[in-house]
Amino acid sequence: MPREIEKLEKVFSPSNKDIRSISISFHHAMLCGLNGQPSSLKMLPSFLTMPDGNEQGLYMALDFGGTNVRVLLVELHGNGRYTILARRQARLKDSNGLYDFTSPNASANELFDFIAKEVAQLAPSGKELPLGHTFSFPSNQLDVNSALLINWTKEIAVSGVEGNDVTKLLTAALQRAGLVHIRPAAIINDTVGTLLTSSYSHPDSHLGSICGTGHNTAYLERCYRAANNAMIINMESGNFNCLPLTKYDRLIDAASEKPGGQLLEKAVSGRYLGELLRLILLDILTNSRLDCLPSDLQNPYSLSAEDIALILADTTTELDNIAGWLVDHCRNRTTSIDDRLAVKKAAGLLVSRSAYFVAASYLGVIQHIDPNFDCSHHIAIDGSLFEKMPGYAQAISKAITEVHGGKAGRITTSLIKDGSGVGAAIAAAIACKKKL
Ligand code: GLC
């Protein structure tokens, strides 16, 4: 087993030189995307700039990310303050198999009718209310309230949405549900929402990012297409593809809904980390004396990022929780401490590689907006990986410090909880203000 782990360590531990070179390639891909040249980064305009912090009023916010649909009722008070008055959340896929609004068997109308029903549960009756919609997939914005889905990501495959105007689909579903008084006013990506929420109260927020089921980053481009035309850009950075990948990454990609796409996301995000661990364990456990009886590990996607979090959180001397976990997943009752350490090590390598790749992409963006790293830059991050995965946030800061030494102190990160949803309310407020 130690030899297998040594091998893993080699391929899953990017050096500072690797991180630097990924960040340079990332910056290059940004420039190509901005100039309309072929690039893995789509660099999609949001038709929004930063809020001034004084946006006010009551808004509905709908946050559709791929795992859950969340609905919020948000009051913006101005001066960078807001209150979430009510919230609800529903899973898109029932764990008992009763429904699945993520698969190709679901139609666009079925999905949006489900979403409209969720909105109905929180919508105050009678009163006309603007709604901000966070739709977390690559979309071509035509303006602040109109976006065509380019393609699904994160293994979602609902029929009849790709190529269509998402606001039109939502508006029609709200009408079918009798919610004519709920008026879609803005549609944004979750990274844009996170950046808007953070900059509503912290003006030095320059990047908004999601490290959760998916991964992506947005930033404020000061000169979009014309000098002095500032615009928040959704990079769709999960599609970045210039990375040192392993045989496990290639296996995941080959079996995915969209082979060849979202390579950064497939290497770093919560949707795929459990599957990466499963493929590694299948490899190292079956090659070792810890031979697995037929078990969960044979089934694709049977492990999740939560399993990884549980493994990494085990700080008992004998790694008792990991021993129990191996009984559940491998039906193996006789694991040695070395076996358990190997499992923990593999999980740790996956998580630190994820954080290092993500940090490299952030450094690429900062290189673009401030080549000498002279100013302070705040990176606002939302998502379960950043919030809950043991050691994740620290590993991002560590990578930034190792690569940028003294100047790294100017780069800060923080969790913006509910940032993607609250950002939809802020976007709706900006859009309504513009109309006046
Ligand atoms: C996927 C989507 C992207 C979203 C990210 C985080 O990468 O394509 O739009 O921002 O997931 O949810």
Short mmCIF file of C-alpha atoms and ligand atoms in Angstrom, two decimals:
data_model
loop_
_atom_site.label_atom_id
_atom_site.label_comp_id
_atom_site.label_asym_id
_atom_site.label_seq_id
_atom_site.Cartn_x
_atom_site.Cartn_y
_atom_site.Cartn_z
CA MET A 1 0.00 0.00 0.00
CA PRO A 2 2.63 2.69 0.83
CA ARG A 3 4.01 2.36 -2.70
CA GLU A 4 0.55 3.02 -4.18
CA ILE A 5 0.17 6.04 -1.92
CA GLU A 6 3.60 7.32 -2.91
CA LYS A 7 2.55 7.09 -6.57
CA LEU A 8 -0.68 8.92 -5.84
CA GLU A 9 1.17 11.61 -3.95
CA LYS A 10 3.33 12.28 -6.98
CA VAL A 11 0.46 12.78 -9.41
CA PHE A 12 -1.93 14.56 -7.03
CA SER A 13 0.45 17.13 -5.52
CA PRO A 14 0.98 20.07 -7.87
CA SER A 15 4.20 21.96 -7.08
CA ASN A 16 4.40 25.74 -6.73
CA LYS A 17 5.84 25.75 -10.23
CA ASP A 18 2.78 23.85 -11.51
CA ILE A 19 0.42 26.28 -9.77
CA ARG A 20 2.25 29.25 -11.25
CA SER A 21 2.17 27.74 -14.72
CA ILE A 22 -1.57 26.88 -14.44
CA SER A 23 -2.25 30.48 -13.40
CA ILE A 24 -0.33 31.78 -16.43
CA SER A 25 -2.27 29.48 -18.81
CA PHE A 26 -5.49 30.55 -17.11
CA HIS A 27 -4.69 34.21 -17.68
CA HIS A 28 -3.86 33.45 -21.32
CA ALA A 29 -7.22 31.66 -21.74
CA MET A 30 -8.98 34.72 -20.23
CA LEU A 31 -7.35 37.02 -22.77
CA CYS A 32 -8.27 34.72 -25.67
CA GLY A 33 -11.87 34.45 -24.43
CA LEU A 34 -12.17 38.24 -24.02
CA ASN A 35 -10.78 38.81 -27.53
CA GLY A 36 -13.17 36.33 -29.15
CA GLN A 37 -10.39 33.82 -29.92
CA PRO A 38 -10.81 30.08 -29.25
CA SER A 39 -10.59 29.49 -25.51
CA SER A 40 -11.85 27.07 -22.88
CA LEU A 41 -13.10 30.14 -20.96
CA LYS A 42 -16.42 31.47 -22.29
CA MET A 43 -16.06 34.90 -20.58
CA LEU A 44 -19.82 35.62 -20.61
CA PRO A 45 -21.05 39.19 -19.98
CA SER A 46 -23.58 39.62 -17.16
CA PHE A 47 -24.82 43.09 -18.17
CA LEU A 48 -24.16 44.12 -14.56
CA THR A 49 -21.52 46.11 -12.74
CA MET A 50 -21.03 46.38 -9.00
CA PRO A 51 -23.92 47.55 -6.77
CA ASP A 52 -23.48 50.87 -4.96
CA GLY A 53 -24.71 49.38 -1.67
CA ASN A 54 -27.86 51.49 -1.61
CA GLU A 55 -30.17 49.16 -3.47
CA GLN A 56 -33.36 48.73 -1.41
CA GLY A 57 -36.71 46.94 -1.35
CA LEU A 58 -38.38 43.54 -1.11
CA TYR A 59 -37.48 40.88 -3.68
CA MET A 60 -37.99 37.21 -4.35
CA ALA A 61 -34.83 35.31 -5.17
CA LEU A 62 -34.76 31.98 -6.91
CA ASP A 63 -31.52 29.99 -6.81
CA PHE A 64 -31.33 27.05 -9.20
CA GLY A 65 -27.97 25.33 -8.95
CA GLY A 66 -28.44 21.72 -10.01
CA THR A 67 -28.80 19.91 -6.68
CA ASN A 68 -31.45 22.05 -5.03
CA VAL A 69 -33.84 24.79 -5.88
CA ARG A 70 -33.91 27.51 -3.20
CA VAL A 71 -36.40 30.32 -2.88
CA LEU A 72 -35.71 33.35 -0.67
CA LEU A 73 -37.66 36.43 0.28
CA VAL A 74 -35.05 39.15 0.71
CA GLU A 75 -35.33 42.67 2.06
CA LEU A 76 -32.49 44.96 0.97
CA HIS A 77 -32.09 47.82 3.44
CA GLY A 78 -29.35 49.83 1.70
CA ASN A 79 -25.96 50.66 3.25
CA GLY A 80 -24.90 47.12 2.39
CA ARG A 81 -27.42 45.50 4.77
CA TYR A 82 -30.05 42.86 3.99
CA THR A 83 -32.37 40.41 5.75
CA ILE A 84 -33.51 37.04 4.52
CA LEU A 85 -37.15 37.07 5.65
CA ALA A 86 -38.06 33.55 4.55
CA ARG A 87 -36.52 30.66 2.69
CA ARG A 88 -37.30 27.21 1.44
CA GLN A 89 -35.39 24.55 -0.40
CA ALA A 90 -36.27 21.41 -2.37
CA ARG A 91 -34.10 18.74 -3.93
CA LEU A 92 -34.33 18.30 -7.68
CA LYS A 93 -33.94 14.55 -7.35
CA ASP A 94 -35.93 12.64 -4.76
CA SER A 95 -33.69 10.31 -2.73
CA ASN A 96 -36.42 7.63 -2.80
CA GLY A 97 -36.68 7.79 -6.56
CA LEU A 98 -40.14 9.43 -6.63
CA TYR A 99 -39.05 12.13 -9.07
CA ASP A 100 -35.93 13.32 -10.87
CA PHE A 101 -35.86 16.80 -12.44
CA THR A 102 -32.24 16.43 -13.55
CA SER A 103 -32.48 13.62 -16.11
CA PRO A 104 -33.25 13.67 -19.86
CA ASN A 105 -36.63 12.11 -19.03
CA ALA A 106 -37.75 15.37 -17.43
CA SER A 107 -38.99 18.09 -19.81
CA ALA A 108 -38.38 21.82 -19.53
CA ASN A 109 -42.02 22.44 -18.56
CA GLU A 110 -41.94 19.76 -15.86
CA LEU A 111 -38.77 21.27 -14.37
CA PHE A 112 -40.04 24.85 -14.43
CA ASP A 113 -43.50 23.86 -13.10
CA PHE A 114 -41.71 22.23 -10.14
CA ILE A 115 -39.70 25.44 -9.62
CA ALA A 116 -42.84 27.63 -9.90
CA LYS A 117 -44.55 25.49 -7.25
CA GLU A 118 -41.63 26.17 -4.90
CA VAL A 119 -41.89 29.93 -5.62
CA ALA A 120 -45.65 29.74 -4.89
CA GLN A 121 -44.92 28.49 -1.35
CA LEU A 122 -43.18 31.77 -0.44
CA ALA A 123 -44.81 34.31 -2.76
CA PRO A 124 -46.82 36.91 -0.83
CA SER A 125 -50.29 36.94 -2.40
CA GLY A 126 -51.47 39.86 -4.49
CA LYS A 127 -48.50 42.18 -4.12
CA GLU A 128 -46.45 42.59 -7.30
CA LEU A 129 -42.86 41.56 -6.59
CA PRO A 130 -39.71 41.52 -8.74
CA LEU A 131 -37.84 38.22 -8.82
CA GLY A 132 -34.11 37.73 -9.32
CA HIS A 133 -33.14 34.36 -10.75
CA THR A 134 -29.79 32.72 -10.15
CA PHE A 135 -29.40 30.15 -12.89
CA SER A 136 -26.04 28.43 -12.43
CA PHE A 137 -25.21 27.15 -15.89
CA PRO A 138 -23.35 28.61 -18.89
CA SER A 139 -25.79 31.02 -20.51
CA ASN A 140 -25.58 33.63 -23.23
CA GLN A 141 -27.02 36.77 -21.72
CA LEU A 142 -28.89 38.95 -24.20
CA ASP A 143 -29.51 41.50 -21.46
CA VAL A 144 -29.82 41.49 -17.68
CA ASN A 145 -33.16 39.63 -17.81
CA SER A 146 -32.68 37.30 -20.72
CA ALA A 147 -30.31 34.33 -21.01
CA LEU A 148 -30.10 31.37 -23.36
CA LEU A 149 -28.75 28.16 -21.83
CA ILE A 150 -25.67 27.19 -23.89
CA ASN A 151 -25.32 23.71 -22.42
CA TRP A 152 -26.06 21.92 -19.17
CA THR A 153 -23.16 21.09 -16.84
CA LYS A 154 -22.85 19.14 -13.53
CA GLU A 155 -24.45 16.07 -15.21
CA ILE A 156 -27.88 17.75 -15.55
CA ALA A 157 -29.60 16.70 -18.78
CA VAL A 158 -33.23 17.94 -18.69
CA SER A 159 -34.66 17.99 -22.24
CA GLY A 160 -35.71 21.11 -24.10
CA VAL A 161 -33.81 23.76 -22.13
CA GLU A 162 -30.48 24.00 -24.00
CA GLY A 163 -30.65 26.81 -26.56
CA ASN A 164 -33.79 28.31 -24.97
CA ASP A 165 -34.46 31.55 -23.11
CA VAL A 166 -34.60 30.54 -19.47
CA THR A 167 -36.52 33.64 -18.35
CA LYS A 168 -39.26 32.85 -20.89
CA LEU A 169 -39.51 29.27 -19.57
CA LEU A 170 -39.74 30.55 -15.98
CA THR A 171 -42.24 33.33 -16.81
CA ALA A 172 -44.53 30.84 -18.59
CA ALA A 173 -44.36 28.42 -15.63
CA LEU A 174 -45.15 31.24 -13.15
CA GLN A 175 -48.17 32.14 -15.28
CA ARG A 176 -49.35 28.51 -15.38
CA ALA A 177 -49.06 28.50 -11.57
CA GLY A 178 -51.20 31.69 -11.35
CA LEU A 179 -48.23 33.78 -10.14
CA VAL A 180 -48.59 36.65 -12.62
CA HIS A 181 -47.67 39.15 -9.90
CA ILE A 182 -44.17 37.62 -9.50
CA ARG A 183 -42.16 39.37 -12.21
CA PRO A 184 -38.74 38.03 -13.29
CA ALA A 185 -36.48 41.11 -13.42
CA ALA A 186 -32.92 39.70 -13.67
CA ILE A 187 -31.12 36.44 -14.39
CA ILE A 188 -27.56 35.85 -13.22
CA ASN A 189 -24.96 33.14 -12.65
CA ASP A 190 -24.31 32.08 -9.03
CA THR A 191 -20.71 33.39 -9.20
CA VAL A 192 -22.07 36.79 -10.23
CA GLY A 193 -24.57 36.60 -7.35
CA THR A 194 -21.80 35.85 -4.86
CA LEU A 195 -19.74 38.79 -6.12
CA LEU A 196 -22.76 41.14 -6.00
CA THR A 197 -23.61 40.10 -2.42
CA SER A 198 -20.06 40.54 -1.21
CA SER A 199 -19.52 43.87 -2.93
CA TYR A 200 -22.90 45.15 -1.63
CA SER A 201 -21.07 45.64 1.67
CA HIS A 202 -17.33 45.21 0.82
CA PRO A 203 -16.28 47.34 -2.15
CA ASP A 204 -12.86 45.65 -2.52
CA SER A 205 -14.50 42.35 -3.56
CA HIS A 206 -13.19 41.64 -7.03
CA LEU A 207 -13.86 37.94 -7.56
CA GLY A 208 -16.95 35.84 -6.80
CA SER A 209 -16.56 32.10 -6.86
CA ILE A 210 -18.44 28.89 -6.17
CA CYS A 211 -16.70 25.86 -4.68
CA GLY A 212 -19.59 23.45 -4.24
CA THR A 213 -21.33 20.89 -6.44
CA GLY A 214 -19.80 22.83 -9.33
CA HIS A 215 -16.94 25.26 -9.64
CA ASN A 216 -16.75 28.61 -11.42
CA THR A 217 -15.57 32.19 -10.93
CA ALA A 218 -16.72 35.67 -11.99
CA TYR A 219 -14.81 38.95 -11.74
CA LEU A 220 -15.20 42.62 -12.54
CA GLU A 221 -13.64 43.39 -15.92
CA ARG A 222 -12.86 47.10 -15.95
CA CYS A 223 -12.55 47.44 -19.74
CA TYR A 224 -15.04 45.09 -21.33
CA ARG A 225 -14.91 45.38 -25.12
CA ALA A 226 -14.48 49.18 -24.87
CA ALA A 227 -12.39 51.35 -22.61
CA ASN A 228 -14.10 52.24 -19.31
CA ASN A 229 -16.99 49.87 -19.85
CA ALA A 230 -16.96 47.83 -16.64
CA MET A 231 -18.84 44.53 -16.60
CA ILE A 232 -18.99 41.49 -14.33
CA ILE A 233 -17.86 38.51 -16.40
CA ASN A 234 -18.92 34.92 -15.76
CA MET A 235 -15.83 33.05 -16.91
CA GLU A 236 -17.34 29.52 -16.76
CA SER A 237 -13.92 28.60 -15.44
CA GLY A 238 -15.00 25.03 -14.66
CA ASN A 239 -14.42 24.43 -18.37
CA PHE A 240 -10.71 25.43 -18.15
CA ASN A 241 -8.71 22.55 -19.56
CA CYS A 242 -4.98 23.25 -19.40
CA LEU A 243 -4.22 21.08 -16.35
CA PRO A 244 -1.97 18.18 -15.35
CA LEU A 245 -4.65 15.46 -15.14
CA THR A 246 -4.46 11.81 -14.05
CA LYS A 247 -5.88 8.54 -15.36
CA TYR A 248 -8.68 8.88 -12.80
CA ASP A 249 -9.70 12.28 -14.17
CA ARG A 250 -9.77 10.79 -17.65
CA LEU A 251 -12.00 7.91 -16.54
CA ILE A 252 -14.50 10.33 -14.97
CA ASP A 253 -14.49 12.49 -18.05
CA ALA A 254 -15.00 9.58 -20.45
CA ALA A 255 -18.05 8.34 -18.51
CA SER A 256 -19.60 11.80 -18.06
CA GLU A 257 -22.60 13.42 -19.82
CA LYS A 258 -20.23 15.77 -21.67
CA PRO A 259 -16.80 14.19 -22.30
CA GLY A 260 -14.07 16.73 -22.95
CA GLY A 261 -15.94 19.55 -21.17
CA GLN A 262 -15.62 21.03 -17.66
CA LEU A 263 -12.21 19.44 -16.99
CA LEU A 264 -11.30 21.82 -14.13
CA GLU A 265 -14.73 21.29 -12.59
CA LYS A 266 -14.42 17.50 -12.90
CA ALA A 267 -11.06 17.65 -11.07
CA VAL A 268 -12.12 19.97 -8.25
CA SER A 269 -15.83 20.13 -7.53
CA GLY A 270 -18.05 18.34 -5.03
CA ARG A 271 -20.04 16.64 -7.80
CA TYR A 272 -16.97 14.59 -8.78
CA LEU A 273 -14.65 14.32 -5.75
CA GLY A 274 -16.43 11.26 -4.32
CA GLU A 275 -16.24 9.51 -7.66
CA LEU A 276 -12.51 10.32 -7.91
CA LEU A 277 -11.99 8.77 -4.48
CA ARG A 278 -14.00 5.69 -5.47
CA LEU A 279 -11.86 5.15 -8.59
CA ILE A 280 -8.64 5.57 -6.59
CA LEU A 281 -9.75 3.21 -3.81
CA LEU A 282 -10.92 0.63 -6.30
CA ASP A 283 -7.46 0.79 -7.82
CA ILE A 284 -5.34 0.78 -4.67
CA LEU A 285 -7.53 -1.47 -2.55
CA THR A 286 -7.83 -4.20 -5.14
CA ASN A 287 -4.08 -4.00 -5.74
CA SER A 288 -3.36 -4.46 -2.06
CA ARG A 289 -3.92 -7.07 0.60
CA LEU A 290 -7.02 -5.09 1.62
CA ASP A 291 -9.03 -6.95 -0.99
CA CYS A 292 -12.53 -5.65 -1.24
CA LEU A 293 -15.47 -7.96 -1.28
CA PRO A 294 -18.19 -6.88 -3.71
CA SER A 295 -19.22 -3.56 -2.26
CA ASP A 296 -20.50 -0.06 -2.83
CA LEU A 297 -17.20 0.76 -4.43
CA GLN A 298 -18.28 -1.13 -7.54
CA ASN A 299 -21.09 1.36 -8.23
CA PRO A 300 -20.34 4.62 -10.02
CA TYR A 301 -21.00 7.73 -7.94
CA SER A 302 -21.65 5.67 -4.79
CA LEU A 303 -19.26 7.94 -2.85
CA SER A 304 -19.84 11.64 -2.35
CA ALA A 305 -17.96 14.69 -1.13
CA GLU A 306 -19.69 14.08 2.24
CA ASP A 307 -17.82 10.76 2.51
CA ILE A 308 -14.57 12.63 1.94
CA ALA A 309 -15.48 15.20 4.60
CA LEU A 310 -16.23 12.40 7.07
CA ILE A 311 -12.91 10.67 6.32
CA LEU A 312 -10.91 13.88 6.73
CA ALA A 313 -12.71 14.82 9.93
CA ASP A 314 -11.57 11.57 11.62
CA THR A 315 -8.89 12.63 14.11
CA THR A 316 -9.13 9.58 16.41
CA THR A 317 -5.77 7.83 16.98
CA GLU A 318 -6.94 4.55 15.45
CA LEU A 319 -9.04 6.25 12.75
CA ASP A 320 -12.13 4.49 14.11
CA ASN A 321 -14.59 6.42 11.94
CA ILE A 322 -12.70 5.45 8.81
CA ALA A 323 -12.68 1.82 10.00
CA GLY A 324 -16.48 1.99 10.37
CA TRP A 325 -16.78 3.66 6.99
CA LEU A 326 -14.75 0.86 5.37
CA VAL A 327 -17.06 -1.73 6.95
CA ASP A 328 -20.08 0.07 5.44
CA HIS A 329 -18.57 0.62 2.01
CA CYS A 330 -16.16 -2.29 1.51
CA ARG A 331 -17.67 -4.77 3.95
CA ASN A 332 -14.16 -5.25 5.22
CA ARG A 333 -13.89 -5.80 8.95
CA THR A 334 -10.17 -6.32 9.25
CA THR A 335 -8.51 -3.11 8.17
CA SER A 336 -5.12 -2.20 9.54
CA ILE A 337 -4.20 1.31 10.64
CA ASP A 338 -2.04 1.55 7.50
CA ASP A 339 -5.05 0.85 5.30
CA ARG A 340 -7.06 3.52 7.10
CA LEU A 341 -4.21 5.98 6.85
CA ALA A 342 -4.01 5.27 3.13
CA VAL A 343 -7.72 6.05 2.69
CA LYS A 344 -7.30 9.30 4.62
CA LYS A 345 -4.21 10.21 2.65
CA ALA A 346 -5.98 9.63 -0.71
CA ALA A 347 -8.95 11.78 0.40
CA GLY A 348 -6.58 14.52 1.61
CA LEU A 349 -4.66 14.55 -1.66
CA LEU A 350 -7.86 14.99 -3.68
CA VAL A 351 -9.01 17.87 -1.52
CA SER A 352 -5.67 19.70 -1.51
CA ARG A 353 -5.27 19.27 -5.28
CA SER A 354 -8.76 20.74 -5.72
CA ALA A 355 -7.88 23.76 -3.57
CA TYR A 356 -4.53 24.25 -5.37
CA PHE A 357 -6.08 24.17 -8.85
CA VAL A 358 -8.77 26.61 -7.72
CA ALA A 359 -6.15 28.91 -6.15
CA ALA A 360 -4.17 28.83 -9.41
CA SER A 361 -7.24 30.03 -11.31
CA TYR A 362 -7.77 32.89 -8.80
CA LEU A 363 -4.13 33.92 -9.23
CA GLY A 364 -4.65 33.96 -13.02
CA VAL A 365 -7.53 36.42 -12.60
CA ILE A 366 -5.61 38.67 -10.20
CA GLN A 367 -2.66 38.64 -12.59
CA HIS A 368 -5.10 40.00 -15.19
CA ILE A 369 -6.66 42.78 -13.12
CA ASP A 370 -3.53 43.82 -11.18
CA PRO A 371 -0.33 42.51 -12.84
CA ASN A 372 1.97 43.60 -9.99
CA PHE A 373 -0.35 42.51 -7.19
CA ASP A 374 -0.24 46.09 -5.85
CA CYS A 375 -3.80 46.32 -4.50
CA SER A 376 -5.98 44.37 -2.06
CA HIS A 377 -8.32 41.82 -3.59
CA HIS A 378 -11.13 40.09 -1.80
CA ILE A 379 -12.38 36.76 -3.18
CA ALA A 380 -15.97 36.02 -2.15
CA ILE A 381 -16.72 32.31 -2.12
CA ASP A 382 -19.93 30.36 -1.63
CA GLY A 383 -20.49 26.60 -1.75
CA SER A 384 -20.43 23.52 0.43
CA LEU A 385 -16.84 22.55 -0.36
CA PHE A 386 -15.44 25.88 0.79
CA GLU A 387 -17.81 25.99 3.75
CA LYS A 388 -17.64 22.42 5.03
CA MET A 389 -14.71 20.40 3.66
CA PRO A 390 -12.07 20.12 6.41
CA GLY A 391 -8.92 22.04 5.44
CA TYR A 392 -10.25 23.34 2.10
CA ALA A 393 -10.28 27.09 2.78
CA GLN A 394 -6.86 26.84 4.48
CA ALA A 395 -5.40 24.96 1.50
CA ILE A 396 -6.49 27.75 -0.88
CA SER A 397 -4.77 30.37 1.31
CA LYS A 398 -1.68 28.16 1.64
CA ALA A 399 -1.31 27.83 -2.14
CA ILE A 400 -1.69 31.58 -2.63
CA THR A 401 0.92 32.29 0.08
CA GLU A 402 3.38 29.71 -1.24
CA VAL A 403 3.23 31.11 -4.74
CA HIS A 404 3.08 34.82 -3.92
CA GLY A 405 4.92 35.14 -0.62
CA GLY A 406 4.67 38.63 0.93
CA LYS A 407 2.15 40.00 -1.57
CA ALA A 408 -0.26 37.14 -0.84
CA GLY A 409 -1.38 39.03 2.30
CA ARG A 410 -3.29 41.40 0.02
CA ILE A 411 -5.45 38.55 -1.25
CA THR A 412 -8.21 37.53 1.16
CA THR A 413 -11.05 35.03 0.89
CA SER A 414 -14.29 34.67 2.80
CA LEU A 415 -17.42 32.58 2.82
CA ILE A 416 -20.45 34.49 1.53
CA LYS A 417 -23.21 32.25 2.78
CA ASP A 418 -26.35 32.43 0.59
CA GLY A 419 -24.37 34.80 -1.62
CA SER A 420 -25.68 33.32 -4.83
CA GLY A 421 -29.34 33.72 -3.78
CA VAL A 422 -29.09 37.16 -2.17
CA GLY A 423 -27.17 38.32 -5.26
CA ALA A 424 -30.26 37.59 -7.36
CA ALA A 425 -32.24 40.06 -5.22
CA ILE A 426 -29.48 42.68 -5.63
CA ALA A 427 -29.45 42.07 -9.41
CA ALA A 428 -33.24 42.51 -9.53
CA ALA A 429 -32.89 45.78 -7.57
CA ILE A 430 -30.21 47.07 -9.98
CA ALA A 431 -32.36 46.08 -12.99
CA CYS A 432 -35.48 47.77 -11.55
CA LYS A 433 -33.48 50.95 -10.76
CA LYS A 434 -32.15 51.06 -14.35
CA LYS A 435 -35.70 50.87 -15.72
CA LEU A 436 -36.90 53.91 -13.73
C1 GLC B 1 -21.05 24.87 -13.24
C2 GLC B 1 -21.86 25.84 -14.09
C3 GLC B 1 -21.58 27.28 -13.69
C4 GLC B 1 -21.79 27.45 -12.20
C5 GLC B 1 -20.96 26.44 -11.42
C6 GLC B 1 -21.19 26.53 -9.92
O1 GLC B 1 -19.71 25.07 -13.51
O2 GLC B 1 -21.55 25.64 -15.46
O3 GLC B 1 -22.42 28.17 -14.42
O4 GLC B 1 -21.43 28.75 -11.84
O5 GLC B 1 -21.29 25.13 -11.85
O6 GLC B 1 -22.49 26.28 -9.58
#
